[in-house]
PDB file of C-alpha atoms in Angstrom:
ATOM      1  CA  MET A 131    -138.828 171.659  33.462  1.00 51.00           C
ATOM      2  CA  ASN A 132    -136.103 173.297  31.345  1.00 52.00           C
ATOM      3  CA  LYS A 133    -133.452 171.232  29.653  1.00 48.00           C
ATOM      4  CA  TYR A 134    -130.765 172.138  32.243  1.00 46.00           C
ATOM      5  CA  LYS A 135    -132.801 170.933  35.210  1.00 46.00           C
ATOM      6  CA  LYS A 136    -133.792 167.831  33.291  1.00 48.00           C
ATOM      7  CA  GLY A 137    -130.151 167.081  32.534  1.00 49.00           C
ATOM      8  CA  ALA A 138    -129.150 167.541  36.180  1.00 46.00           C
ATOM      9  CA  LEU A 139    -131.885 165.138  37.288  1.00 44.00           C
ATOM     10  CA  ILE A 140    -130.728 162.512  34.803  1.00 47.00           C
ATOM     11  CA  ILE A 141    -127.144 162.855  36.029  1.00 46.00           C
ATOM     12  CA  ALA A 142    -128.270 162.529  39.691  1.00 46.00           C
ATOM     13  CA  ILE A 143    -130.252 159.386  38.893  1.00 44.00           C
ATOM     14  CA  ILE A 144    -127.314 157.848  37.033  1.00 45.00           C
ATOM     15  CA  ALA A 145    -124.999 158.671  39.972  1.00 48.00           C
ATOM     16  CA  LEU A 146    -127.408 157.074  42.426  1.00 45.00           C
ATOM     17  CA  VAL A 147    -127.681 153.924  40.290  1.00 44.00           C
ATOM     18  CA  ILE A 148    -123.885 153.648  40.226  1.00 46.00           C
ATOM     19  CA  THR A 149    -123.098 154.495  43.854  1.00 47.00           C
ATOM     20  CA  LEU A 150    -125.880 152.563  45.638  1.00 43.00           C
ATOM     21  CA  PRO A 151    -124.662 149.074  44.621  1.00 47.00           C
ATOM     22  CA  LEU A 152    -121.125 150.099  45.474  1.00 42.00           C
ATOM     23  CA  THR A 153    -122.247 151.240  48.934  1.00 45.00           C
ATOM     24  CA  VAL A 154    -124.080 147.956  49.548  1.00 41.00           C
ATOM     25  CA  MET A 155    -121.087 145.980  48.318  1.00 43.00           C
ATOM     26  CA  GLY A 156    -118.864 147.979  50.641  1.00 44.00           C
ATOM     27  CA  ILE A 157    -121.043 147.126  53.636  1.00 40.00           C
ATOM     28  CA  ILE A 158    -121.019 143.436  52.704  1.00 39.00           C
ATOM     29  CA  TYR A 159    -117.272 143.558  52.090  1.00 38.00           C
ATOM     30  CA  ASN A 160    -116.611 145.144  55.483  1.00 40.00           C
ATOM     31  CA  LYS A 161    -118.772 142.511  57.191  1.00 39.00           C
ATOM     32  CA  GLU A 162    -116.895 139.727  55.387  1.00 40.00           C
ATOM     33  CA  ILE A 163    -113.584 141.261  56.401  1.00 35.00           C
ATOM     34  CA  LYS A 164    -114.795 141.340  60.003  1.00 48.00           C
ATOM     35  CA  ASP A 165    -115.864 137.686  59.838  1.00 50.00           C
ATOM     36  CA  ILE A 166    -112.620 136.472  58.269  1.00 60.00           C
ATOM     37  CA  ASP A 167    -110.349 138.727  60.310  1.00 79.00           C
ATOM     38  CA  ASN A 168    -109.264 135.701  62.384  1.00 89.00           C
ATOM     39  CA  LEU A 169    -107.921 133.870  59.345  1.00 90.00           C
ATOM     40  CA  ASN A 170    -106.290 131.026  61.301  1.00 92.00           C
ATOM     41  CA  LYS A 171    -109.411 130.479  63.399  1.00 94.00           C
ATOM     42  CA  GLU A 172    -107.536 130.915  66.654  1.00 95.00           C
ATOM     43  CA  PHE A 173    -109.565 130.561  69.841  1.00 96.00           C
ATOM     44  CA  TYR A 174    -108.130 133.745  71.382  1.00 96.00           C
ATOM     45  CA  TYR A 175    -107.446 136.486  68.870  1.00 96.00           C
ATOM     46  CA  ASN A 176    -107.307 140.268  69.129  1.00 94.00           C
ATOM     47  CA  ASN A 177    -108.843 140.315  72.631  1.00 94.00           C
ATOM     48  CA  LYS A 178    -111.734 138.073  71.599  1.00 95.00           C
ATOM     49  CA  LEU A 179    -112.689 134.433  71.973  1.00 97.00           C
ATOM     50  CA  TYR A 180    -113.830 132.790  68.753  1.00 97.00           C
ATOM     51  CA  PHE A 181    -116.100 129.766  68.992  1.00 97.00           C
ATOM     52  CA  TYR A 182    -116.303 127.377  66.055  1.00 96.00           C
ATOM     53  CA  SER A 183    -118.428 124.320  65.371  1.00 93.00           C
ATOM     54  CA  ASN A 184    -116.916 120.934  64.535  1.00 90.00           C
ATOM     55  CA  THR A 185    -117.326 121.819  60.867  1.00 92.00           C
ATOM     56  CA  GLY A 186    -115.351 125.029  61.307  1.00 92.00           C
ATOM     57  CA  ASP A 187    -118.256 127.473  61.137  1.00 94.00           C
ATOM     58  CA  LEU A 188    -118.082 130.507  63.382  1.00 95.00           C
ATOM     59  CA  ILE A 189    -120.772 130.280  66.073  1.00 95.00           C
ATOM     60  CA  GLY A 190    -120.013 133.535  67.839  1.00 96.00           C
ATOM     61  CA  THR A 191    -117.458 135.535  69.778  1.00 96.00           C
ATOM     62  CA  TYR A 192    -116.868 136.865  73.267  1.00 97.00           C
ATOM     63  CA  GLU A 193    -115.208 140.211  73.960  1.00 96.00           C
ATOM     64  CA  CYS A 194    -112.580 139.707  76.685  1.00 96.00           C
ATOM     65  CA  ASN A 195    -112.058 142.158  79.528  1.00 94.00           C
ATOM     66  CA  PHE A 196    -108.632 140.796  80.513  1.00 93.00           C
ATOM     67  CA  LYS A 197    -105.815 138.893  78.858  1.00 88.00           C
ATOM     68  CA  ASN A 198    -106.470 135.804  81.008  1.00 92.00           C
ATOM     69  CA  CYS A 199    -109.575 134.848  79.099  1.00 95.00           C
ATOM     70  CA  GLY A 200    -110.797 131.439  77.956  1.00 96.00           C
ATOM     71  CA  TYR A 201    -112.597 128.298  78.994  1.00 97.00           C
ATOM     72  CA  ALA A 202    -112.935 128.045  82.772  1.00 97.00           C
ATOM     73  CA  THR A 203    -110.827 125.466  84.581  1.00 96.00           C
ATOM     74  CA  GLN A 204    -112.682 122.924  86.687  1.00 97.00           C
ATOM     75  CA  THR A 205    -112.314 123.122  90.456  1.00 96.00           C
ATOM     76  CA  ILE A 206    -112.368 119.651  92.042  1.00 97.00           C
ATOM     77  CA  ASN A 207    -111.777 119.645  95.791  1.00 97.00           C
ATOM     78  CA  ASP A 208    -112.985 116.068  96.330  1.00 98.00           C
ATOM     79  CA  GLU A 209    -109.518 114.875  97.276  1.00 96.00           C
ATOM     80  CA  GLU A 210    -109.514 117.166 100.316  1.00 97.00           C
ATOM     81  CA  TYR A 211    -112.310 115.014 101.733  1.00 97.00           C
ATOM     82  CA  GLY A 212    -110.900 111.692 100.522  1.00 96.00           C
ATOM     83  CA  ILE A 213    -113.750 111.131  98.061  1.00 98.00           C
ATOM     84  CA  ASN A 214    -113.138 108.399  95.497  1.00 97.00           C
ATOM     85  CA  TYR A 215    -113.748 110.558  92.431  1.00 98.00           C
ATOM     86  CA  TYR A 216    -113.056 110.107  88.716  1.00 98.00           C
ATOM     87  CA  LYS A 217    -109.585 111.433  87.945  1.00 96.00           C
ATOM     88  CA  SER A 218    -109.056 112.901  84.506  1.00 96.00           C
ATOM     89  CA  SER A 219    -106.182 114.790  82.952  1.00 94.00           C
ATOM     90  CA  LYS A 220    -108.750 117.070  81.342  1.00 94.00           C
ATOM     91  CA  LYS A 221    -109.149 120.127  83.574  1.00 94.00           C
ATOM     92  CA  SER A 222    -110.675 122.656  81.211  1.00 96.00           C
ATOM     93  CA  THR A 223    -114.352 122.969  80.335  1.00 97.00           C
ATOM     94  CA  ASP A 224    -115.542 122.819  76.714  1.00 95.00           C
ATOM     95  CA  LEU A 225    -117.998 124.260  74.257  1.00 96.00           C
ATOM     96  CA  ILE A 226    -121.461 122.920  75.161  1.00 96.00           C
ATOM     97  CA  ASP A 227    -124.004 122.056  72.442  1.00 94.00           C
ATOM     98  CA  ASN A 228    -122.395 124.564  70.079  1.00 94.00           C
ATOM     99  CA  ARG A 229    -123.999 127.286  72.156  1.00 96.00           C
ATOM    100  CA  TYR A 230    -122.763 127.672  75.736  1.00 97.00           C
ATOM    101  CA  ALA A 231    -119.388 128.032  77.421  1.00 98.00           C
ATOM    102  CA  PHE A 232    -118.107 128.529  80.950  1.00 98.00           C
ATOM    103  CA  ILE A 233    -115.785 131.496  80.479  1.00 97.00           C
ATOM    104  CA  ALA A 234    -113.106 132.701  82.879  1.00 96.00           C
ATOM    105  CA  ASP A 235    -112.091 136.304  82.248  1.00 95.00           C
ATOM    106  CA  TYR A 236    -109.718 137.597  84.909  1.00 91.00           C
ATOM    107  CA  LYS A 237    -106.701 139.776  85.613  1.00 84.00           C
ATOM    108  CA  GLU A 238    -104.575 137.702  88.009  1.00 77.00           C
ATOM    109  CA  GLU A 239    -106.430 134.573  89.174  1.00 77.00           C
ATOM    110  CA  GLN A 240    -109.628 132.830  88.118  1.00 77.00           C
ATOM    111  CA  GLY A 241    -112.577 134.378  89.896  1.00 78.00           C
ATOM    112  CA  ALA A 242    -116.207 134.437  88.819  1.00 89.00           C
ATOM    113  CA  ILE A 243    -117.112 132.146  85.922  1.00 96.00           C
ATOM    114  CA  ASN A 244    -119.489 133.354  83.256  1.00 97.00           C
ATOM    115  CA  LEU A 245    -121.903 130.820  81.760  1.00 98.00           C
ATOM    116  CA  TYR A 246    -122.209 132.492  78.387  1.00 98.00           C
ATOM    117  CA  ASP A 247    -124.744 132.012  75.585  1.00 97.00           C
ATOM    118  CA  ILE A 248    -122.539 132.405  72.520  1.00 96.00           C
ATOM    119  CA  LYS A 249    -125.373 132.188  70.044  1.00 94.00           C
ATOM    120  CA  ASN A 250    -127.329 135.054  71.624  1.00 95.00           C
ATOM    121  CA  ASN A 251    -124.288 136.923  72.946  1.00 95.00           C
ATOM    122  CA  LYS A 252    -125.402 137.160  76.567  1.00 95.00           C
ATOM    123  CA  SER A 253    -124.444 136.011  80.054  1.00 96.00           C
ATOM    124  CA  MET A 254    -126.775 133.393  81.532  1.00 96.00           C
ATOM    125  CA  ALA A 255    -125.359 133.119  85.077  1.00 96.00           C
ATOM    126  CA  MET A 256    -122.239 133.674  87.159  1.00 96.00           C
ATOM    127  CA  TYR A 257    -120.603 130.958  89.279  1.00 97.00           C
ATOM    128  CA  LYS A 258    -117.554 130.576  91.500  1.00 96.00           C
ATOM    129  CA  SER A 259    -116.622 127.084  90.292  1.00 97.00           C
ATOM    130  CA  VAL A 260    -117.731 124.315  87.958  1.00 98.00           C
ATOM    131  CA  LYS A 261    -116.956 120.610  87.502  1.00 98.00           C
ATOM    132  CA  ASN A 262    -118.046 117.634  85.458  1.00 98.00           C
ATOM    133  CA  TYR A 263    -114.851 115.654  86.154  1.00 98.00           C
ATOM    134  CA  GLY A 264    -113.606 115.824  82.565  1.00 97.00           C
ATOM    135  CA  ILE A 265    -115.552 112.729  81.523  1.00 97.00           C
ATOM    136  CA  GLY A 266    -118.970 114.374  81.832  1.00 97.00           C
ATOM    137  CA  ILE A 267    -122.023 113.676  83.974  1.00 98.00           C
ATOM    138  CA  ASN A 268    -125.178 111.899  82.841  1.00 97.00           C
ATOM    139  CA  ASN A 269    -128.081 114.109  81.702  1.00 97.00           C
ATOM    140  CA  ASP A 270    -125.654 116.947  80.886  1.00 96.00           C
ATOM    141  CA  TYR A 271    -125.397 117.920  84.549  1.00 98.00           C
ATOM    142  CA  TYR A 272    -122.750 120.241  85.995  1.00 98.00           C
ATOM    143  CA  ILE A 273    -121.903 120.678  89.662  1.00 98.00           C
ATOM    144  CA  VAL A 274    -121.393 124.392  90.289  1.00 98.00           C
ATOM    145  CA  MET A 275    -120.743 126.716  93.188  1.00 98.00           C
ATOM    146  CA  GLY A 276    -122.960 129.785  93.162  1.00 97.00           C
ATOM    147  CA  VAL A 277    -121.761 133.294  93.921  1.00 94.00           C
ATOM    148  CA  THR A 278    -122.998 132.901  97.517  1.00 94.00           C
ATOM    149  CA  GLY A 279    -120.596 129.988  98.067  1.00 96.00           C
ATOM    150  CA  ASN A 280    -123.213 127.215  98.103  1.00 98.00           C
ATOM    151  CA  TYR A 281    -123.255 124.308  95.667  1.00 98.00           C
ATOM    152  CA  GLY A 282    -126.003 123.166  93.319  1.00 98.00           C
ATOM    153  CA  VAL A 283    -126.430 121.103  90.160  1.00 98.00           C
ATOM    154  CA  ILE A 284    -127.571 122.501  86.822  1.00 98.00           C
ATOM    155  CA  LYS A 285    -128.609 120.873  83.563  1.00 98.00           C
ATOM    156  CA  ILE A 286    -127.557 122.456  80.280  1.00 97.00           C
ATOM    157  CA  ASP A 287    -129.260 121.612  77.011  1.00 90.00           C
ATOM    158  CA  LYS A 288    -129.741 123.447  73.743  1.00 83.00           C
ATOM    159  CA  ASP A 289    -132.880 125.291  74.773  1.00 84.00           C
ATOM    160  CA  GLU A 290    -132.520 126.064  78.465  1.00 91.00           C
ATOM    161  CA  ILE A 291    -130.489 125.909  81.653  1.00 96.00           C
ATOM    162  CA  THR A 292    -132.289 124.470  84.658  1.00 97.00           C
ATOM    163  CA  THR A 293    -131.398 123.960  88.316  1.00 98.00           C
ATOM    164  CA  VAL A 294    -131.888 120.301  89.274  1.00 98.00           C
ATOM    165  CA  ILE A 295    -130.426 120.487  92.792  1.00 98.00           C
ATOM    166  CA  PRO A 296    -130.854 123.872  94.526  1.00 98.00           C
ATOM    167  CA  PHE A 297    -127.945 125.964  95.759  1.00 98.00           C
ATOM    168  CA  THR A 298    -128.297 125.048  99.427  1.00 98.00           C
ATOM    169  CA  TYR A 299    -125.369 122.660  99.917  1.00 98.00           C
ATOM    170  CA  GLU A 300    -121.919 123.183 101.423  1.00 98.00           C
ATOM    171  CA  TYR A 301    -120.447 120.619  99.041  1.00 98.00           C
ATOM    172  CA  ILE A 302    -121.567 118.262  96.259  1.00 98.00           C
ATOM    173  CA  ALA A 303    -119.587 115.469  94.629  1.00 98.00           C
ATOM    174  CA  LEU A 304    -119.939 112.271  92.623  1.00 98.00           C
ATOM    175  CA  GLN A 305    -118.044 109.074  93.264  1.00 98.00           C
ATOM    176  CA  ASN A 306    -116.089 107.292  90.539  1.00 97.00           C
ATOM    177  CA  ASP A 307    -119.008 105.351  89.076  1.00 97.00           C
ATOM    178  CA  VAL A 308    -119.020 105.439  85.277  1.00 96.00           C
ATOM    179  CA  ASP A 309    -122.209 104.539  83.422  1.00 96.00           C
ATOM    180  CA  LEU A 310    -120.695 102.297  80.744  1.00 92.00           C
ATOM    181  CA  GLU A 311    -123.618 102.821  78.367  1.00 94.00           C
ATOM    182  CA  ASN A 312    -123.073 106.589  78.169  1.00 95.00           C
ATOM    183  CA  ASN A 313    -119.447 106.713  79.319  1.00 96.00           C
ATOM    184  CA  LYS A 314    -120.376 109.420  81.793  1.00 98.00           C
ATOM    185  CA  LEU A 315    -120.654 109.515  85.560  1.00 98.00           C
ATOM    186  CA  SER A 316    -123.803 108.044  87.037  1.00 97.00           C
ATOM    187  CA  THR A 317    -126.196 110.416  88.795  1.00 97.00           C
ATOM    188  CA  ASP A 318    -128.068 107.819  90.848  1.00 96.00           C
ATOM    189  CA  ALA A 319    -126.763 109.448  94.028  1.00 98.00           C
ATOM    190  CA  PHE A 320    -124.781 112.566  94.909  1.00 98.00           C
ATOM    191  CA  ILE A 321    -122.504 112.902  97.922  1.00 98.00           C
ATOM    192  CA  VAL A 322    -123.555 116.109  99.667  1.00 98.00           C
ATOM    193  CA  LYS A 323    -122.750 118.127 102.762  1.00 98.00           C
ATOM    194  CA  LYS A 324    -125.440 120.271 104.359  1.00 98.00           C
ATOM    195  CA  ASP A 325    -125.631 121.820 107.810  1.00 98.00           C
ATOM    196  CA  GLY A 326    -122.265 120.242 108.606  1.00 98.00           C
ATOM    197  CA  LYS A 327    -123.345 116.672 107.843  1.00 98.00           C
ATOM    198  CA  TRP A 328    -122.742 114.310 104.918  1.00 98.00           C
ATOM    199  CA  TYR A 329    -125.276 112.041 103.207  1.00 98.00           C
ATOM    200  CA  LEU A 330    -126.452 110.726  99.836  1.00 98.00           C
ATOM    201  CA  THR A 331    -129.229 112.382  97.856  1.00 98.00           C
ATOM    202  CA  ASP A 332    -130.626 112.678  94.326  1.00 98.00           C
ATOM    203  CA  THR A 333    -132.244 115.354  92.182  1.00 97.00           C
ATOM    204  CA  ASN A 334    -135.442 114.984  94.198  1.00 97.00           C
ATOM    205  CA  GLU A 335    -133.412 115.722  97.351  1.00 97.00           C
ATOM    206  CA  ALA A 336    -134.376 112.365  98.848  1.00 97.00           C
ATOM    207  CA  VAL A 337    -132.187 111.389 101.821  1.00 98.00           C
ATOM    208  CA  PHE A 338    -130.810 107.889 101.194  1.00 98.00           C
ATOM    209  CA  THR A 339    -128.501 107.524 104.180  1.00 98.00           C
ATOM    210  CA  GLU A 340    -128.039 108.541 107.757  1.00 98.00           C
ATOM    211  CA  LYS A 341    -126.425 111.961 108.018  1.00 98.00           C
ATOM    212  CA  MET A 342    -122.805 111.670 109.136  1.00 98.00           C
ATOM    213  CA  LEU A 343    -120.236 114.038 110.610  1.00 98.00           C
ATOM    214  CA  ASP A 344    -117.402 112.471 108.579  1.00 98.00           C
ATOM    215  CA  PRO A 345    -117.289 112.723 104.775  1.00 98.00           C
ATOM    216  CA  ILE A 346    -118.841 109.896 102.781  1.00 98.00           C
ATOM    217  CA  ILE A 347    -116.142 108.953 100.288  1.00 98.00           C
ATOM    218  CA  ALA A 348    -117.714 105.979  98.453  1.00 98.00           C
ATOM    219  CA  PHE A 349    -120.835 103.839  98.502  1.00 98.00           C
ATOM    220  CA  ASP A 350    -122.673 100.888  96.990  1.00 97.00           C
ATOM    221  CA  THR A 351    -126.402 100.134  97.050  1.00 96.00           C
ATOM    222  CA  LYS A 352    -126.478  99.194 100.752  1.00 97.00           C
ATOM    223  CA  THR A 353    -123.372 100.520 102.478  1.00 98.00           C
ATOM    224  CA  PHE A 354    -121.073 103.539 102.481  1.00 98.00           C
ATOM    225  CA  ILE A 355    -117.535 104.363 103.589  1.00 98.00           C
ATOM    226  CA  THR A 356    -116.600 107.408 105.661  1.00 98.00           C
ATOM    227  CA  LYS A 357    -113.177 108.824 106.312  1.00 96.00           C
ATOM    228  CA  ASN A 358    -111.633 111.028 108.943  1.00 94.00           C
ATOM    229  CA  GLU A 359    -108.486 109.832 110.660  1.00 92.00           C
ATOM    230  CA  ASN A 360    -109.748 106.295 109.999  1.00 95.00           C
ATOM    231  CA  TYR A 361    -112.056 104.567 107.553  1.00 97.00           C
ATOM    232  CA  ASN A 362    -115.409 103.123 108.587  1.00 97.00           C
ATOM    233  CA  LEU A 363    -118.093 101.084 106.835  1.00 97.00           C
ATOM    234  CA  TYR A 364    -121.782 101.713 107.557  1.00 97.00           C
ATOM    235  CA  ASN A 365    -125.168 100.493 106.438  1.00 97.00           C
ATOM    236  CA  TYR A 366    -127.444 103.161 104.965  1.00 98.00           C
ATOM    237  CA  ASP A 367    -129.281 103.448 108.291  1.00 98.00           C
ATOM    238  CA  GLY A 368    -126.040 104.497 109.990  1.00 97.00           C
ATOM    239  CA  THR A 369    -125.334 101.242 111.825  1.00 97.00           C
ATOM    240  CA  SER A 370    -121.785  99.913 111.603  1.00 96.00           C
ATOM    241  CA  LYS A 371    -121.171  97.190 109.029  1.00 96.00           C
ATOM    242  CA  LEU A 372    -117.607  96.696 110.233  1.00 95.00           C
ATOM    243  CA  PHE A 373    -116.731  97.388 113.845  1.00 90.00           C
ATOM    244  CA  GLY A 374    -113.456  99.047 114.691  1.00 86.00           C
ATOM    245  CA  ASN A 375    -111.262 101.571 112.889  1.00 86.00           C
ATOM    246  CA  TYR A 376    -109.489 100.823 109.651  1.00 96.00           C
ATOM    247  CA  LYS A 377    -106.532 102.399 107.899  1.00 96.00           C
ATOM    248  CA  TYR A 378    -108.021 101.833 104.449  1.00 96.00           C
ATOM    249  CA  LEU A 379    -111.300 100.651 102.912  1.00 97.00           C
ATOM    250  CA  ASN A 380    -112.149 100.568  99.224  1.00 97.00           C
ATOM    251  CA  TYR A 381    -114.897  98.950  97.144  1.00 97.00           C
ATOM    252  CA  ILE A 382    -113.826  96.555  94.406  1.00 95.00           C
ATOM    253  CA  SER A 383    -116.696  94.830  92.609  1.00 91.00           C
ATOM    254  CA  LYS A 384    -118.931  93.187  95.274  1.00 91.00           C
ATOM    255  CA  TYR A 385    -115.996  93.080  97.668  1.00 96.00           C
ATOM    256  CA  ILE A 386    -114.047  95.549  99.746  1.00 96.00           C
ATOM    257  CA  GLU A 387    -110.345  96.037 100.317  1.00 97.00           C
ATOM    258  CA  VAL A 388    -109.445  96.202 103.986  1.00 97.00           C
ATOM    259  CA  LEU A 389    -106.311  97.411 105.752  1.00 97.00           C
ATOM    260  CA  ASP A 390    -106.875  97.019 109.471  1.00 96.00           C
ATOM    261  CA  SER A 391    -105.232  98.744 112.423  1.00 94.00           C
ATOM    262  CA  ASN A 392    -102.594  95.963 112.586  1.00 95.00           C
ATOM    263  CA  ASN A 393    -101.515  96.548 108.960  1.00 95.00           C
ATOM    264  CA  ASN A 394    -103.214  93.380 107.751  1.00 96.00           C
ATOM    265  CA  TYR A 395    -104.502  93.672 104.185  1.00 97.00           C
ATOM    266  CA  TYR A 396    -107.166  91.405 102.683  1.00 97.00           C
ATOM    267  CA  ILE A 397    -110.280  91.293 100.487  1.00 96.00           C
ATOM    268  CA  LEU A 398    -113.617  90.944 102.240  1.00 96.00           C
ATOM    269  CA  ASP A 399    -117.014  89.845 100.922  1.00 95.00           C
ATOM    270  CA  ILE A 400    -119.338  92.638 102.025  1.00 93.00           C
ATOM    271  CA  ASN A 401    -122.455  90.488 102.150  1.00 91.00           C
ATOM    272  CA  ASN A 402    -121.268  87.791 104.554  1.00 92.00           C
ATOM    273  CA  LEU A 403    -118.127  89.527 105.894  1.00 93.00           C
ATOM    274  CA  THR A 404    -115.878  86.599 105.038  1.00 95.00           C
ATOM    275  CA  ILE A 405    -112.272  87.031 103.926  1.00 96.00           C
ATOM    276  CA  VAL A 406    -111.864  85.754 100.354  1.00 95.00           C
ATOM    277  CA  SER A 407    -108.125  86.389  99.908  1.00 96.00           C
ATOM    278  CA  ASN A 408    -104.896  85.687 101.664  1.00 97.00           C
ATOM    279  CA  THR A 409    -103.844  88.156 104.347  1.00 97.00           C
ATOM    280  CA  TYR A 410    -100.776  90.287 103.697  1.00 96.00           C
ATOM    281  CA  THR A 411     -98.798  92.528 106.033  1.00 95.00           C
ATOM    282  CA  VAL A 412     -98.060  95.968 104.541  1.00 95.00           C
ATOM    283  CA  ASN A 413     -96.836  99.286 105.867  1.00 91.00           C
ATOM    284  CA  ASP A 414     -99.650 101.394 104.394  1.00 90.00           C
ATOM    285  CA  ASN A 415    -102.136 101.471 101.535  1.00 90.00           C
ATOM    286  CA  SER A 416     -99.588 102.982  99.118  1.00 92.00           C
ATOM    287  CA  GLU A 417     -98.179  99.467  98.711  1.00 93.00           C
ATOM    288  CA  ILE A 418    -101.565  98.072  97.659  1.00 94.00           C
ATOM    289  CA  ASN A 419    -102.819  97.883  94.099  1.00 90.00           C
ATOM    290  CA  ALA A 420    -105.913  95.741  93.577  1.00 93.00           C
ATOM    291  CA  ASN A 421    -107.822  95.858  90.292  1.00 93.00           C
ATOM    292  CA  ILE A 422    -110.117  93.819  88.076  1.00 93.00           C
ATOM    293  CA  ASN A 423    -108.097  92.368  85.196  1.00 92.00           C
ATOM    294  CA  ASP A 424    -109.131  91.469  81.653  1.00 89.00           C
ATOM    295  CA  GLU A 425    -110.295  88.037  82.821  1.00 90.00           C
ATOM    296  CA  ASN A 426    -112.728  89.691  85.261  1.00 91.00           C
ATOM    297  CA  LYS A 427    -110.721  88.548  88.250  1.00 92.00           C
ATOM    298  CA  ILE A 428    -109.484  90.603  91.161  1.00 95.00           C
ATOM    299  CA  GLU A 429    -105.722  90.905  90.909  1.00 95.00           C
ATOM    300  CA  ILE A 430    -103.884  91.775  94.115  1.00 96.00           C
ATOM    301  CA  LYS A 431    -100.518  93.484  93.831  1.00 94.00           C
ATOM    302  CA  ILE A 432     -98.265  94.326  96.743  1.00 94.00           C
ATOM    303  CA  GLY A 433     -95.734  96.762  95.409  1.00 91.00           C
ATOM    304  CA  ASN A 434     -95.223  95.662  91.795  1.00 89.00           C
ATOM    305  CA  GLU A 435     -95.652  91.951  92.466  1.00 93.00           C
ATOM    306  CA  VAL A 436     -98.896  90.110  91.710  1.00 94.00           C
ATOM    307  CA  LYS A 437     -99.647  88.104  94.840  1.00 95.00           C
ATOM    308  CA  GLN A 438    -103.042  86.593  94.057  1.00 95.00           C
ATOM    309  CA  THR A 439    -105.983  86.541  91.663  1.00 94.00           C
ATOM    310  CA  ILE A 440    -109.515  85.957  92.915  1.00 94.00           C
ATOM    311  CA  GLU A 441    -112.551  84.747  90.985  1.00 91.00           C
ATOM    312  CA  ILE A 442    -115.518  87.092  91.239  1.00 89.00           C
ATOM    313  CA  SER A 443    -118.449  84.872  92.167  1.00 80.00           C
TER     314      SER A 443
END
């Protein structure tokens, strides 16, 4: 090798030594710029959703197709059937286990909902609606409507998404029964509609009650209330617990509020069907407000006036 070629080789090696680290640094720098582009850690930024952990670390992003893009809003139609459901001001869904999110991405109105794996950047399933009533459901369950229009129940944990009640139901709901230990809704029984009839079931699809034409709106361990034009109380086997039609029925502890067809309001012991309160004449159930107070007594209000308190035996 002559001295000119040797010199050129030395120069090339020196250039490579200088430029290679700079190239690597440039790649790293560009990646860092990409990661810190959303400096204020906004949820929606530059046509993307940014998902952060509680400690502020970026978990992942979602590329939006439309401007209306974010957490899906819950669809709760329980009130249409008169179901006594848990009412929360929280309508939006949330980040789940720092990994999943129900994402709505639409042009004009919320349509299909994307259950998205943020960590692995992929869609897991598409649904028409989702609900957990804002407070959450035991066992990390979600009631969802599939793309075919039928309802099912899924369980979401860190490792997998499983179907616990198949998508064969016309409607699924939970009554307002909070498990105080977990501060989530109990899943002992689901109110379901299938083949035009309502009944109670669980994740094993056991049938707890007689199947009814009218919606089941509330229940205890032995009886349930249905509602159409009137309210009715039944035993689980479908036999009437209270005969006649009622304008309003509502469970309160081991008792039940009753507004009969003559506008008489009173509290009834379900077990022995004895009236445990005074009887009051009201126009409709909007005047009634019975609750359990801090002394664990039933407090009856008519309008804004406390009329009576009853010991819970």
